[in-house]
mmCIF file of C-alpha atoms in Angstrom:
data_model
loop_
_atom_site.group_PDB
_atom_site.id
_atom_site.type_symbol
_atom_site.label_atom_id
_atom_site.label_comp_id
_atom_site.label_asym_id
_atom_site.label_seq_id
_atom_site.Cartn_x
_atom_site.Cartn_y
_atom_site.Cartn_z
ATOM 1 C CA UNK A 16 3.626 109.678 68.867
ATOM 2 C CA UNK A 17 6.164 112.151 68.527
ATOM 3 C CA UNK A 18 9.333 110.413 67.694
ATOM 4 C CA UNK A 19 13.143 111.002 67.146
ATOM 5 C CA UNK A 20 15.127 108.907 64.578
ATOM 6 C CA UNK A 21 19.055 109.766 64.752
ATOM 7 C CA UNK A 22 21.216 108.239 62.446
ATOM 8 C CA UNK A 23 17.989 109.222 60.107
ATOM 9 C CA UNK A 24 19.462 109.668 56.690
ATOM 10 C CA UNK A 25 21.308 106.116 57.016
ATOM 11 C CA UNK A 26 20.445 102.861 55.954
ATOM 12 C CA UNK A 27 18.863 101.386 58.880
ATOM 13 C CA UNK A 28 17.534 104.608 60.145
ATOM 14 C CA UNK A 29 16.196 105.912 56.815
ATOM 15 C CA UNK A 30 13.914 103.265 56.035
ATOM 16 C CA UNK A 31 12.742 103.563 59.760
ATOM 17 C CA UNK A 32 12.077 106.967 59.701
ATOM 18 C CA UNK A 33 9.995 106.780 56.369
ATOM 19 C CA UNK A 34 7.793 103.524 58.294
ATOM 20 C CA UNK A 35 7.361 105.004 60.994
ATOM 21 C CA UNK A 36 6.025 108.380 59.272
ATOM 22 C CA UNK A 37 3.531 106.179 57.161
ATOM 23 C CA UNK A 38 1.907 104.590 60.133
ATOM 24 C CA UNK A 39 0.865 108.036 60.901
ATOM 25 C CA UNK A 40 3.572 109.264 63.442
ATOM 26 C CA UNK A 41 5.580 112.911 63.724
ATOM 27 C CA UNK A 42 9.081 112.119 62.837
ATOM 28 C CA UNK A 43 11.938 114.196 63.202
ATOM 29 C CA UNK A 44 14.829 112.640 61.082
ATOM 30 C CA UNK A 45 18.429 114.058 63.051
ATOM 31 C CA UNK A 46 21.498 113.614 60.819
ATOM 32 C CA UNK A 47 24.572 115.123 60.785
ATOM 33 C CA UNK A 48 24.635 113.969 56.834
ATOM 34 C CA UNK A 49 29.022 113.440 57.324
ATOM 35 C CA UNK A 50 28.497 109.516 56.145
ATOM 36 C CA UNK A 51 24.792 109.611 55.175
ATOM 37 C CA UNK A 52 23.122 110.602 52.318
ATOM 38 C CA UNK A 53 20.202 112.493 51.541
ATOM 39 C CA UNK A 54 18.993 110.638 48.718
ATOM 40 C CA UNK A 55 17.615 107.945 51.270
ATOM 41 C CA UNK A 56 15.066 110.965 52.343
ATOM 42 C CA UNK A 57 13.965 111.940 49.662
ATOM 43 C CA UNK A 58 10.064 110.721 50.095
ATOM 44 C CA UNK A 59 10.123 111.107 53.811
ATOM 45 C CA UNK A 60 7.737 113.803 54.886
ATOM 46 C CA UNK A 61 8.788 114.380 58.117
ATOM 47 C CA UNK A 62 11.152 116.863 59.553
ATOM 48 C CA UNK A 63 15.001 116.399 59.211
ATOM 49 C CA UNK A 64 17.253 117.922 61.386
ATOM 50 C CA UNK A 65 20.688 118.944 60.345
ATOM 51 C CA UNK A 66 23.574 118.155 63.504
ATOM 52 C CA UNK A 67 26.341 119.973 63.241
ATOM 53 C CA UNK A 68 27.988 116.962 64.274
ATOM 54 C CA UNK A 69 27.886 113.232 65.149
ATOM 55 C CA UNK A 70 27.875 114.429 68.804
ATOM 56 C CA UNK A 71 25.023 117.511 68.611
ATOM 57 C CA UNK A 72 22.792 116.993 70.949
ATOM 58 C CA UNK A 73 22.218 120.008 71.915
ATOM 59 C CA UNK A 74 20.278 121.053 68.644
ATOM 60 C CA UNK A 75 18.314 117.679 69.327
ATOM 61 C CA UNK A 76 16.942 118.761 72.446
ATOM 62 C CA UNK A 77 15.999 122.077 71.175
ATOM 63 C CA UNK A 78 13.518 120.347 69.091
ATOM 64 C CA UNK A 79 12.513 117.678 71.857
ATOM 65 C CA UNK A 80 10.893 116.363 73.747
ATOM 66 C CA UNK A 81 9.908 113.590 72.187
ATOM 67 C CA UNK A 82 7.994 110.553 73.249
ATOM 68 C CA UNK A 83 10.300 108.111 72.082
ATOM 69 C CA UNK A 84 14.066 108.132 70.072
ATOM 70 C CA UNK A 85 14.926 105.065 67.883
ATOM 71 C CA UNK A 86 19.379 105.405 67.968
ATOM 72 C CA UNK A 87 20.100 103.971 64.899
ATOM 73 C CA UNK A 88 23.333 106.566 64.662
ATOM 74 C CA UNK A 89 26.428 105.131 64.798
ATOM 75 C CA UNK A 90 30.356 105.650 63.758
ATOM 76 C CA UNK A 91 31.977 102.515 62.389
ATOM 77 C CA UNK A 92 35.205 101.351 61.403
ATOM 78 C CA UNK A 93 37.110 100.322 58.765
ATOM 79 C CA UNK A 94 39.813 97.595 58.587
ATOM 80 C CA UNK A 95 42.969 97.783 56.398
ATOM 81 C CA UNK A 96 44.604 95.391 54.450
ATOM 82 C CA UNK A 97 46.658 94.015 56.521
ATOM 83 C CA UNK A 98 44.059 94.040 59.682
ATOM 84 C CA UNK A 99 44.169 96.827 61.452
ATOM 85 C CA UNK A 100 41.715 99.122 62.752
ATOM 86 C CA UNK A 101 41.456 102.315 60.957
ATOM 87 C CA UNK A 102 39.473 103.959 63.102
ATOM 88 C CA UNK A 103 40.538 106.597 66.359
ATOM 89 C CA UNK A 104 39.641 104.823 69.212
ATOM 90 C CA UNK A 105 38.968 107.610 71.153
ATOM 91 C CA UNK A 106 36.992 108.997 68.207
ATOM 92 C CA UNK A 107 34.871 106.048 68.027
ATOM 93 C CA UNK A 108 34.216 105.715 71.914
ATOM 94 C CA UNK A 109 33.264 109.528 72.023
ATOM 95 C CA UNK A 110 30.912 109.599 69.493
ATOM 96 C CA UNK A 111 29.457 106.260 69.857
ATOM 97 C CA UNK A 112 29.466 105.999 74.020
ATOM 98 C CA UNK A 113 29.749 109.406 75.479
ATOM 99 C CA UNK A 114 26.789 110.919 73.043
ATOM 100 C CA UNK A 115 24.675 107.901 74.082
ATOM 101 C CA UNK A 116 25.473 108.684 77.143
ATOM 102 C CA UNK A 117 23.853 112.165 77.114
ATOM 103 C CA UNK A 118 21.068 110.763 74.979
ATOM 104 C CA UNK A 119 20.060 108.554 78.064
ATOM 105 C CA UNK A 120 20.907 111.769 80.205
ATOM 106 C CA UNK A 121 18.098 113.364 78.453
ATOM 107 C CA UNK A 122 15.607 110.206 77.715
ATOM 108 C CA UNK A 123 15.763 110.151 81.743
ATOM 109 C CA UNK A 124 14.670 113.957 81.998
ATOM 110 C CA UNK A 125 12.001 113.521 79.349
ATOM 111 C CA UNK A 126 10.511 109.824 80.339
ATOM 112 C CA UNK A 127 11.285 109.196 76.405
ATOM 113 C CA UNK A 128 11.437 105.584 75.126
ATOM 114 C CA UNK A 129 14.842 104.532 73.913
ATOM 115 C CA UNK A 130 14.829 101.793 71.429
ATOM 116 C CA UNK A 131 18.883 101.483 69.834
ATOM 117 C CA UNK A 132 21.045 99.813 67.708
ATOM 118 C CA UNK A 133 23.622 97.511 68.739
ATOM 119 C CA UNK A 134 25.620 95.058 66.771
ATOM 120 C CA UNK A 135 26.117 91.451 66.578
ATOM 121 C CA UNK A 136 29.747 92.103 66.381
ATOM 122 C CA UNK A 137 29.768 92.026 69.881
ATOM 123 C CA UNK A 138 29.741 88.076 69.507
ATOM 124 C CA UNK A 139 33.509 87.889 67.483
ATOM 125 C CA UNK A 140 34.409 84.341 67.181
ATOM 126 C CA UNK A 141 32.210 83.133 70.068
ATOM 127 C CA UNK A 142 30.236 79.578 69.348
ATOM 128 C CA UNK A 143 27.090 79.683 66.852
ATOM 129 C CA UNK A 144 24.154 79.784 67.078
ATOM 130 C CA UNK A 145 24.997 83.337 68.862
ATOM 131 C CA UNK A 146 23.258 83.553 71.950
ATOM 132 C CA UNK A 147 22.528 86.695 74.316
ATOM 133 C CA UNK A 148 23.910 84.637 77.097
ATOM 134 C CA UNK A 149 27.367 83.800 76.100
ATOM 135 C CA UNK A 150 30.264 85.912 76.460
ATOM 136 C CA UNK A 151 31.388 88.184 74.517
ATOM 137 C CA UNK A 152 34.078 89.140 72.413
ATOM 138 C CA UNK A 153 34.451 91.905 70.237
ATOM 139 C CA UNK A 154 37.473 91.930 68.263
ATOM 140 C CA UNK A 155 37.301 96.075 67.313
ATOM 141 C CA UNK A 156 36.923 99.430 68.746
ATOM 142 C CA UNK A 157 33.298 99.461 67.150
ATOM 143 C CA UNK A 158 32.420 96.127 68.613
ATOM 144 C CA UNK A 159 33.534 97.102 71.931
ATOM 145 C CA UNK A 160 31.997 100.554 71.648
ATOM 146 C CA UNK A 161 28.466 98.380 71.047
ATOM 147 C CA UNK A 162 29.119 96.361 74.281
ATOM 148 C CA UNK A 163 29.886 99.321 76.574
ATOM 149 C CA UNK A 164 26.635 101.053 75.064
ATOM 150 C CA UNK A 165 25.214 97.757 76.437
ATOM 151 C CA UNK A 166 26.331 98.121 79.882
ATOM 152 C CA UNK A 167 25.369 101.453 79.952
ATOM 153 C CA UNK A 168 21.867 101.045 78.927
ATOM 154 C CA UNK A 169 20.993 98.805 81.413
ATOM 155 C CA UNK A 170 23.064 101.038 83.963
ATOM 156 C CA UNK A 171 20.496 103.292 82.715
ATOM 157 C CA UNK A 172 17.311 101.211 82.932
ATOM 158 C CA UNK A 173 15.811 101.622 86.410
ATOM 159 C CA UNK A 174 15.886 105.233 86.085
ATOM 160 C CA UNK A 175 14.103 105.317 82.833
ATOM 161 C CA UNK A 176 10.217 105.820 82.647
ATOM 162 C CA UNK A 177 10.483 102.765 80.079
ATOM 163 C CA UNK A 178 11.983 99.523 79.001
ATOM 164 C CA UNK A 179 14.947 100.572 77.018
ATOM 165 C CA UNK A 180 15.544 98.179 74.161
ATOM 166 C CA UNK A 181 19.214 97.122 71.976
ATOM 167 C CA UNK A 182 18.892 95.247 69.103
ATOM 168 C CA UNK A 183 21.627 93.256 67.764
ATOM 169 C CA UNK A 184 22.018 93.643 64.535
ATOM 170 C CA UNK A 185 23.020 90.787 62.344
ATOM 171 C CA UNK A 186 24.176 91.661 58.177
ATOM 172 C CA UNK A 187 21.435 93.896 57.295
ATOM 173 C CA UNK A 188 20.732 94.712 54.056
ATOM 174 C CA UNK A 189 18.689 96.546 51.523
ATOM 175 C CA UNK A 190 17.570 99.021 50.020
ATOM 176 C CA UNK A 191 19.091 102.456 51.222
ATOM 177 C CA UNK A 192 23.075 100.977 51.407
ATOM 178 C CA UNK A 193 24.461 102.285 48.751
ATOM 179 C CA UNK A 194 26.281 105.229 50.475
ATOM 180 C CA UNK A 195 27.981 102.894 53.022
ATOM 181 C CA UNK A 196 30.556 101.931 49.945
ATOM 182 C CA UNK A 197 32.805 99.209 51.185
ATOM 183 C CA UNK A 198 30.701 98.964 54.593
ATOM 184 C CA UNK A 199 27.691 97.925 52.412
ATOM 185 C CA UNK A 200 26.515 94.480 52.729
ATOM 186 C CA UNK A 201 28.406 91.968 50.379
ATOM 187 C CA UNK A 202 25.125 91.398 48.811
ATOM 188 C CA UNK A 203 25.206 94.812 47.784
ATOM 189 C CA UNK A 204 28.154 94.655 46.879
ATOM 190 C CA UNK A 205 28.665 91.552 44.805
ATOM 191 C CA UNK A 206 25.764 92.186 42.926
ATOM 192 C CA UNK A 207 27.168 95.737 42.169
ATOM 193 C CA UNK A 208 30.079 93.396 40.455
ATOM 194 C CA UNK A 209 28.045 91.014 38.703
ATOM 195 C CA UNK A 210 25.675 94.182 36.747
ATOM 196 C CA UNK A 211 28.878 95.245 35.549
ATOM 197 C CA UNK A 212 29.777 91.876 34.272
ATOM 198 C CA UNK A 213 32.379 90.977 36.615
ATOM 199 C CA UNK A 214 32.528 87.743 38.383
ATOM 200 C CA UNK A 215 31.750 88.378 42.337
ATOM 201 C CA UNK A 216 34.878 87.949 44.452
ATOM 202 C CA UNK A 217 34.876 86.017 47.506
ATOM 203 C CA UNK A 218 37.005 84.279 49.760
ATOM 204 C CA UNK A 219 37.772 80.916 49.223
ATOM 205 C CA UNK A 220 35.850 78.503 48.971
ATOM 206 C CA UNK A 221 32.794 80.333 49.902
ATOM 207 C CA UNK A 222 31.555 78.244 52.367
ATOM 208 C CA UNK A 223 31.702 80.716 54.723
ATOM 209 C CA UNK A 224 27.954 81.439 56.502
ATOM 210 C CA UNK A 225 26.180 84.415 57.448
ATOM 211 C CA UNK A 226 23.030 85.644 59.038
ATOM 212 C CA UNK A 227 21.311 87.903 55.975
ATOM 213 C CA UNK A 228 18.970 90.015 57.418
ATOM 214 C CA UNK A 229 16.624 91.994 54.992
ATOM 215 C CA UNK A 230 15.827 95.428 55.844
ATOM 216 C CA UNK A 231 12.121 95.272 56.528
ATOM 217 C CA UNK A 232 12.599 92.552 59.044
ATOM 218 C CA UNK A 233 14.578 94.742 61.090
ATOM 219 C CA UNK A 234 12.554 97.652 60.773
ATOM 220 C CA UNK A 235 9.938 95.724 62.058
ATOM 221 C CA UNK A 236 11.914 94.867 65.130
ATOM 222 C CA UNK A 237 11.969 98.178 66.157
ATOM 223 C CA UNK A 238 8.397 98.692 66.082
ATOM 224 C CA UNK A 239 7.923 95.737 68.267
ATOM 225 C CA UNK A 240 10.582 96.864 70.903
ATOM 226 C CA UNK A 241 8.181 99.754 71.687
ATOM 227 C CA UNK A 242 6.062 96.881 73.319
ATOM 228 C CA UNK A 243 8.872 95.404 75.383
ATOM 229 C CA UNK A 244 8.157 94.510 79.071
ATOM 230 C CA UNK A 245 11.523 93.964 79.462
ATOM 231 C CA UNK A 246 14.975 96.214 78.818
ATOM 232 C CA UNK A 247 17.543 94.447 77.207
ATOM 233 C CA UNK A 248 19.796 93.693 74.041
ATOM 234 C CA UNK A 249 18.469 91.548 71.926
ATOM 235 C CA UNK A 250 19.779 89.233 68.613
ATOM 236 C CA UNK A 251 18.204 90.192 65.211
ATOM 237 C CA UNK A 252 18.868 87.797 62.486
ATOM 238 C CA UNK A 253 17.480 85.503 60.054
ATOM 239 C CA UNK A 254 17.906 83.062 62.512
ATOM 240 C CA UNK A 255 19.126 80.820 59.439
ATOM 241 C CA UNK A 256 22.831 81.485 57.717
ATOM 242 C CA UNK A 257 23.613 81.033 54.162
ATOM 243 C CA UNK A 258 26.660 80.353 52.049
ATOM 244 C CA UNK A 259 28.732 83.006 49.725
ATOM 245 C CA UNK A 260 28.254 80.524 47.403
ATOM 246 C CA UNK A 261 24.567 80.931 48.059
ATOM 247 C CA UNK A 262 24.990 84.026 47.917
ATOM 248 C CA UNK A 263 26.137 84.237 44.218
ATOM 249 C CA UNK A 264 23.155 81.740 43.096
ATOM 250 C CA UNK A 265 20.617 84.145 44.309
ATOM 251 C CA UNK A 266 22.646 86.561 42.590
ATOM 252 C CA UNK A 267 22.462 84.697 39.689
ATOM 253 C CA UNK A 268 18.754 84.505 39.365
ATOM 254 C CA UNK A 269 17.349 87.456 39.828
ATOM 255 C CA UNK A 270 19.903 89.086 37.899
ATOM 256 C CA UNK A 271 19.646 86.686 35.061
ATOM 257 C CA UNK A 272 23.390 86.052 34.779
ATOM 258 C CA UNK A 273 25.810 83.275 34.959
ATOM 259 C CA UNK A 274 28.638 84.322 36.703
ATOM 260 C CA UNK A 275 31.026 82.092 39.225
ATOM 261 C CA UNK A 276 32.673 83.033 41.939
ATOM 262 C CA UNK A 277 36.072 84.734 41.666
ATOM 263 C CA UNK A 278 37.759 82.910 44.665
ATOM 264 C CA UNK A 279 40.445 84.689 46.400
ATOM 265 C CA UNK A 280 42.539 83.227 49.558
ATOM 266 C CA UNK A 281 41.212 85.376 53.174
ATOM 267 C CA UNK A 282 43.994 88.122 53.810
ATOM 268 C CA UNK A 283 42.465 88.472 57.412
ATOM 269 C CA UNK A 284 42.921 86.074 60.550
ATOM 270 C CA UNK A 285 40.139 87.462 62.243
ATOM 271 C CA UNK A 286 37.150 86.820 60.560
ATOM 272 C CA UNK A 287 34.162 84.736 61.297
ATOM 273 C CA UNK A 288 33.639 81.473 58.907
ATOM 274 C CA UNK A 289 29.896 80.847 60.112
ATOM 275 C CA UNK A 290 27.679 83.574 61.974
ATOM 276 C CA UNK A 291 23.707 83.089 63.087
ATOM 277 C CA UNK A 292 21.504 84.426 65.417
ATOM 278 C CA UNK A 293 19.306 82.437 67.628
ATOM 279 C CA UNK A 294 16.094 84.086 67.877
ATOM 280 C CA UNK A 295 14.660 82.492 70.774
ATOM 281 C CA UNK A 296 15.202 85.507 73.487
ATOM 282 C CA UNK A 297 14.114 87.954 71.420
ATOM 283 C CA UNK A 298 11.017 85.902 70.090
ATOM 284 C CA UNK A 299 9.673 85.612 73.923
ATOM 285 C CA UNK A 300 10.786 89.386 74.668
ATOM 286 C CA UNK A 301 8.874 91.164 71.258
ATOM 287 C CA UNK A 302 7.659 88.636 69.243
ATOM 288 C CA UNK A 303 9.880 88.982 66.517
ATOM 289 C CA UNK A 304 10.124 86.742 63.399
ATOM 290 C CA UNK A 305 11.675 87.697 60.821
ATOM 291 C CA UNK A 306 9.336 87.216 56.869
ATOM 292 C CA UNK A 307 12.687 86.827 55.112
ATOM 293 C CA UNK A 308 14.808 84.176 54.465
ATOM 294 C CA UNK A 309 17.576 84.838 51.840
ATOM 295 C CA UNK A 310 15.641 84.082 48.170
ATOM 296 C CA UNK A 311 12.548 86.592 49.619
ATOM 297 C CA UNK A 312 15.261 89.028 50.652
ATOM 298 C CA UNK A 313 16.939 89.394 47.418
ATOM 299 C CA UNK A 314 13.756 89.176 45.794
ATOM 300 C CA UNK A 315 12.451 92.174 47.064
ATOM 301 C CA UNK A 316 15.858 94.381 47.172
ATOM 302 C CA UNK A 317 15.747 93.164 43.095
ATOM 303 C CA UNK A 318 12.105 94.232 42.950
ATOM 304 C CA UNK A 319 13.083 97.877 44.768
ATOM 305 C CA UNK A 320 15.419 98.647 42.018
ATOM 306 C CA UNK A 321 17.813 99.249 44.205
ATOM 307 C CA UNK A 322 20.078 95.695 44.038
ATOM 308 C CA UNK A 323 23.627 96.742 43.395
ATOM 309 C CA UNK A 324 22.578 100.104 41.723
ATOM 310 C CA UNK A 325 24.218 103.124 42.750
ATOM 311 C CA UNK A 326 23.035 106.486 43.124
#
């Protein structure tokens, strides 16, 4: 197939990309390279296209058609110190809504498969496990930008010549992150501390739970949602959660230290103390399962080189 990855120098899109290209496809990597970096290309031998912005499409379509697009490009925000969002709303619905918008404009025109990336933000403080079905509540512009892309898609669906597929991403991490900075996964991150010695701050106690998803497992979700019978959004987790404190022991052992946790009280009132996907929906609707719980994951970011190394 002839295939379109945006977002393709990021993390997520990257790694994609480069999969995709091995099983044999023509891949055309579209960046605008403003918050990506080019060092996660570096043995893909497909084509990269250079946007002139997050919001080009126009040099996308010069290039196109193509048989299907994987959206994996996305702005996001940052939150301050003292919790608000950093990031223009209007910025953040342009580039995130209105391009998709013309994306789907064009997908219609071309009968191209759309297969995107959505967020499990969407979910905010709603009950766990996180379920497709419940309401939901997104507690940022970038959440709510994910949610309206939702809407939109399957506003979009009966006129496309395919299932259209959003996948909800839970924590993702791996190798490929390192550009993200303080938007990398606290895996990432904490290990970063702990090879320079430091202990790995947390918030207190660190009982707090999350959904790790390792990178493979959701590139593999993507490949499967070109089989959907069915458009939708869909969760992709672990479908397990694990403990900071978990967290650190991992940490720990492949790293071969013996650090604790630097506990620090949570400056935010927002945040989520437990978060995990249930798998169930998205099990029937691709036959996803994720090959990674959190000791496998860190074992093979460790074995990648990659762990808390930057570039």
């Amino acid at each position: 197939m002839r295939i379109l990855v945006t977002g393709g120098a990021g993390f997520i899109g990257s790694n994609l990309a480069k999969r995709l290209s091995t099983l044999g496809h023509s891949v055309v990597a579209a960046d605008s390279f403003r918050s990506a970096h080019f060092s996660n290309l570096i043995d893909f031998r497909g084509d990269v296209l250079t946007l002139r912005d997050s919001q080009d499409i126009d040099s996308i379509k010069a290039l196109g058609p193509f048989q299907a697009i994987f959206h994996q490009a996305s702005l996001t925000g940052v939150v301050g110190s003292s919790g608000e969002d950093q990031t223009d709303q209007q910025k953040m619905m342009l580039n995130n809504v209105e391009t998709f918008r013309h994306l789907l404009d064009w997908a219609v025109a071309t009968e191209a498969q759309v297969v995107w990336a959505s967020s499990c933000s969407i979910y905010g403080r709603g009950p766990v496990p996180m379920k497709e079905s419940q309401p939901a509540d997104p507690l940022n512009i970038y959440a709510y930008s994910k949610l309206t892309m939702e809407r939109m898609a399957m506003r979009y669906a009966d006129r496309l010549a395919h299932p259209i597929v959003g996948l909800r991403y839970s924590n993702v991490y791996g190798p490929g992150e390192d550009h993200k900075g303080k938007l990398a996964s606290m895996i990432h991150q904490l290990a970063r501390q702990m090879r320079a010695g430091q202990r790995p701050r947390i918030f207190s106690p660190g009982d707090q739970r999350r959904d790790f998803v390792y990178i493979d497992d959701v590139v593999q979700a993507n490949l499967q949602s070109l089989q959907s019978a069915t458009s939708g959004a869909f969760n992709i987790g672990a479908g397990q959660s694990w403990t900071f404190n978990q967290v650190v022991a991992e940490l720990n052992r492949v790293l071969q230290t013996h650090l604790t946790p630097d506990y620090f009280a949570n400056p935010y009132s927002f945040t989520q103390d437990w978060t995990e996907t249930d798998l169930s929906l998205v099990k029937k609707a691709i036959g996803y399962e994720p090959a990674f719980d959190l000791a496998k994951g860190i074992d093979a970011y460790f074995a990648s080189g990659k762990l808390g190394v930057s570039f």
